[in-house]
CSV table of N, CA and C in Angstrom, one decimal:
chain,number,residue,atom,x,y,z
A,16,UNK,N,95.9,67.2,93.7
A,16,UNK,CA,97.0,67.7,94.5
A,16,UNK,C,96.5,68.2,95.8
A,17,UNK,N,97.1,67.8,96.9
A,17,UNK,CA,96.7,68.2,98.3
A,17,UNK,C,97.8,69.0,98.9
A,18,UNK,N,97.3,70.0,99.7
A,18,UNK,CA,98.3,70.8,100.4
A,18,UNK,C,98.1,70.6,101.9
A,19,UNK,N,99.1,70.8,102.7
A,19,UNK,CA,99.0,70.7,104.1
A,19,UNK,C,99.7,71.9,104.8
A,20,UNK,N,99.3,72.2,106.0
A,20,UNK,CA,99.8,73.3,106.7
A,20,UNK,C,99.7,72.9,108.2
A,21,UNK,N,100.8,73.0,109.0
A,21,UNK,CA,100.7,72.8,110.4
A,21,UNK,C,100.4,74.2,111.1
A,22,UNK,N,99.4,74.2,111.9
A,22,UNK,CA,99.0,75.4,112.6
A,22,UNK,C,99.3,75.2,114.1
A,23,UNK,N,100.0,76.2,114.7
A,23,UNK,CA,100.2,76.2,116.1
A,23,UNK,C,99.5,77.3,116.8
A,24,UNK,N,98.8,77.1,117.8
A,24,UNK,CA,98.0,78.1,118.5
A,24,UNK,C,98.7,78.3,119.9
A,25,UNK,N,99.0,79.6,120.2
A,25,UNK,CA,99.6,79.9,121.4
A,25,UNK,C,98.7,80.7,122.3
A,26,UNK,N,98.8,80.6,123.5
A,26,UNK,CA,97.9,81.3,124.5
A,26,UNK,C,98.5,82.7,124.7
A,27,UNK,N,97.7,83.7,124.6
A,27,UNK,CA,98.2,85.1,124.9
A,27,UNK,C,98.4,85.3,126.4
A,28,UNK,N,99.2,86.3,126.7
A,28,UNK,CA,99.5,86.7,128.1
A,28,UNK,C,98.5,87.8,128.5
A,29,UNK,N,97.8,87.6,129.5
A,29,UNK,CA,96.8,88.6,130.0
A,29,UNK,C,97.4,89.7,130.8
A,30,UNK,N,96.8,90.9,130.7
A,30,UNK,CA,97.3,92.0,131.5
A,30,UNK,C,96.9,91.8,133.0
A,31,UNK,N,97.8,92.0,133.9
A,31,UNK,CA,97.5,91.9,135.3
A,31,UNK,C,97.1,93.2,135.9
A,32,UNK,N,97.8,94.3,135.4
A,32,UNK,CA,97.5,95.6,135.9
A,32,UNK,C,97.9,96.6,134.9
A,33,UNK,N,97.3,97.8,135.0
A,33,UNK,CA,97.7,98.9,134.1
A,33,UNK,C,97.9,100.2,135.0
A,34,UNK,N,99.0,100.9,134.7
A,34,UNK,CA,99.3,102.1,135.4
A,34,UNK,C,99.6,103.2,134.4
A,35,UNK,N,99.6,104.4,134.7
A,35,UNK,CA,100.0,105.5,133.8
A,35,UNK,C,101.4,106.0,134.1
A,36,UNK,N,102.1,106.5,133.1
A,36,UNK,CA,103.4,107.0,133.3
A,36,UNK,C,103.5,108.2,134.2
A,37,UNK,N,102.4,108.9,134.4
A,37,UNK,CA,102.3,110.1,135.3
A,37,UNK,C,101.2,110.0,136.3
A,38,UNK,N,101.3,110.4,137.5
A,38,UNK,CA,100.2,110.5,138.4
A,38,UNK,C,99.5,111.8,138.4
A,39,UNK,N,100.2,112.8,137.8
A,39,UNK,CA,99.6,114.2,137.7
A,39,UNK,C,100.0,114.7,136.3
A,40,UNK,N,99.0,115.3,135.6
A,40,UNK,CA,99.3,115.9,134.3
A,40,UNK,C,98.7,117.3,134.4
A,41,UNK,N,99.6,118.4,134.5
A,41,UNK,CA,99.2,119.7,134.7
A,41,UNK,C,99.3,120.4,133.4
A,42,UNK,N,98.2,121.0,132.9
A,42,UNK,CA,98.2,121.7,131.6
A,42,UNK,C,97.5,123.0,131.7
A,43,UNK,N,98.0,124.0,131.0
A,43,UNK,CA,97.3,125.3,130.9
A,43,UNK,C,96.3,125.2,129.8
A,44,UNK,N,95.3,126.1,129.7
A,44,UNK,CA,94.3,126.0,128.6
A,44,UNK,C,95.0,126.0,127.3
A,45,UNK,N,94.5,125.1,126.4
A,45,UNK,CA,95.1,124.9,125.1
A,45,UNK,C,96.3,124.0,125.0
A,46,UNK,N,96.9,123.7,126.1
A,46,UNK,CA,98.1,122.8,126.1
A,46,UNK,C,97.7,121.4,125.9
A,47,UNK,N,98.6,120.6,125.5
A,47,UNK,CA,98.4,119.1,125.3
A,47,UNK,C,99.5,118.3,126.0
A,48,UNK,N,99.1,117.2,126.4
A,48,UNK,CA,100.1,116.2,127.0
A,48,UNK,C,99.6,114.8,126.7
A,49,UNK,N,100.5,113.9,126.9
A,49,UNK,CA,100.2,112.5,126.6
A,49,UNK,C,100.4,111.6,127.8
A,50,UNK,N,99.4,110.8,128.0
A,50,UNK,CA,99.5,109.7,129.1
A,50,UNK,C,99.8,108.4,128.4
A,51,UNK,N,100.8,107.7,129.0
A,51,UNK,CA,101.2,106.4,128.4
A,51,UNK,C,100.9,105.3,129.4
A,52,UNK,N,100.1,104.3,128.9
A,52,UNK,CA,99.8,103.2,129.8
A,52,UNK,C,101.0,102.3,130.0
A,53,UNK,N,101.2,101.7,131.2
A,53,UNK,CA,102.3,100.8,131.4
A,53,UNK,C,101.6,99.5,131.9
A,54,UNK,N,101.9,98.4,131.2
A,54,UNK,CA,101.2,97.2,131.5
A,54,UNK,C,102.1,96.2,132.3
A,55,UNK,N,101.5,95.5,133.1
A,55,UNK,CA,102.2,94.4,133.9
A,55,UNK,C,101.4,93.1,133.5
A,56,UNK,N,102.1,92.1,133.1
A,56,UNK,CA,103.5,92.1,132.7
A,56,UNK,C,103.7,92.8,131.4
A,57,UNK,N,105.0,93.3,131.2
A,57,UNK,CA,105.3,94.1,130.0
A,57,UNK,C,105.0,93.3,128.7
A,58,UNK,N,105.1,92.0,128.7
A,58,UNK,CA,104.9,91.2,127.5
A,58,UNK,C,103.4,90.8,127.3
A,59,UNK,N,102.5,91.5,128.0
A,59,UNK,CA,101.1,91.2,127.9
A,59,UNK,C,100.7,91.3,126.4
A,60,UNK,N,99.8,90.4,126.0
A,60,UNK,CA,99.4,90.4,124.6
A,60,UNK,C,98.2,91.3,124.3
A,61,UNK,N,97.2,91.4,125.2
A,61,UNK,CA,96.0,92.2,124.9
A,61,UNK,C,96.2,93.5,125.6
A,62,UNK,N,96.6,94.5,124.9
A,62,UNK,CA,96.9,95.8,125.5
A,62,UNK,C,96.1,97.0,125.0
A,63,UNK,N,94.8,96.7,124.8
A,63,UNK,CA,93.9,97.7,124.3
A,63,UNK,C,93.5,98.6,125.4
A,64,UNK,N,93.5,99.9,125.2
A,64,UNK,CA,93.1,100.9,126.2
A,64,UNK,C,92.0,101.8,125.6
A,65,UNK,N,90.9,102.1,126.3
A,65,UNK,CA,89.9,103.0,125.9
A,65,UNK,C,90.0,104.3,126.8
A,66,UNK,N,90.3,105.4,126.1
A,66,UNK,CA,90.4,106.6,126.8
A,66,UNK,C,89.1,107.4,126.9
A,67,UNK,N,88.8,108.0,128.0
A,67,UNK,CA,87.5,108.7,128.2
A,67,UNK,C,87.8,109.9,129.0
A,68,UNK,N,87.2,111.1,128.6
A,68,UNK,CA,87.2,112.3,129.5
A,68,UNK,C,85.8,112.3,130.1
A,69,UNK,N,85.8,112.5,131.5
A,69,UNK,CA,84.5,112.6,132.2
A,69,UNK,C,83.9,113.9,132.0
A,70,UNK,N,84.7,114.9,131.6
A,70,UNK,CA,84.1,116.3,131.4
A,70,UNK,C,84.9,116.9,130.3
A,71,UNK,N,84.3,116.8,129.1
A,71,UNK,CA,85.0,117.4,127.9
A,71,UNK,C,85.1,118.9,127.9
A,72,UNK,N,84.4,119.6,128.7
A,72,UNK,CA,84.5,121.0,128.9
A,72,UNK,C,85.9,121.3,129.5
A,73,UNK,N,86.4,120.4,130.3
A,73,UNK,CA,87.7,120.7,130.9
A,73,UNK,C,88.8,120.1,130.1
A,74,UNK,N,88.7,118.9,129.7
A,74,UNK,CA,89.7,118.2,128.9
A,74,UNK,C,89.2,117.2,128.0
A,75,UNK,N,89.8,117.0,126.8
A,75,UNK,CA,89.5,115.9,125.9
A,75,UNK,C,90.7,115.0,125.7
A,76,UNK,N,90.4,113.8,125.4
A,76,UNK,CA,91.5,112.8,125.2
A,76,UNK,C,91.2,112.0,123.9
A,77,UNK,N,92.2,111.7,123.1
A,77,UNK,CA,92.0,111.0,121.9
A,77,UNK,C,92.4,109.5,122.2
A,78,UNK,N,92.3,108.7,121.2
A,78,UNK,CA,92.5,107.3,121.3
A,78,UNK,C,93.9,106.9,121.6
A,79,UNK,N,94.9,107.8,121.5
A,79,UNK,CA,96.3,107.6,121.8
A,79,UNK,C,96.7,108.1,123.2
A,80,UNK,N,95.7,108.6,124.0
A,80,UNK,CA,96.1,109.1,125.3
A,80,UNK,C,96.5,110.5,125.3
A,81,UNK,N,96.4,111.2,124.2
A,81,UNK,CA,96.7,112.7,124.1
A,81,UNK,C,95.6,113.5,124.7
A,82,UNK,N,96.0,114.2,125.7
A,82,UNK,CA,95.0,115.0,126.5
A,82,UNK,C,95.2,116.5,126.1
A,83,UNK,N,94.0,117.2,125.9
A,83,UNK,CA,94.0,118.6,125.6
A,83,UNK,C,93.2,119.3,126.6
A,84,UNK,N,93.8,120.4,127.2
A,84,UNK,CA,93.1,121.2,128.2
A,84,UNK,C,92.2,122.2,127.5
A,85,UNK,N,91.0,122.2,127.8
A,85,UNK,CA,90.0,123.1,127.2
A,85,UNK,C,89.8,124.4,128.0
A,86,UNK,N,89.2,125.4,127.4
A,86,UNK,CA,88.9,126.6,128.2
A,86,UNK,C,87.8,126.3,129.2
A,87,UNK,N,87.8,126.9,130.3
A,87,UNK,CA,86.7,126.6,131.3
A,87,UNK,C,85.6,127.5,131.1
């Protein structure tokens, strides 16, 4: 007995640009806020974001864009 399956491969839509939902995020020590990426085009397929804090003494950020203001 033989089996058959038709496979269709579609091309993904590449991201042209990424912006954030806020241009400023002001937090007091211990507060948290979330940054949300906005992709162009909206239907882009590959939407992975790597979040990094350049100074974790000031703020940390998790993999979901949640920022926490740390004590100075």
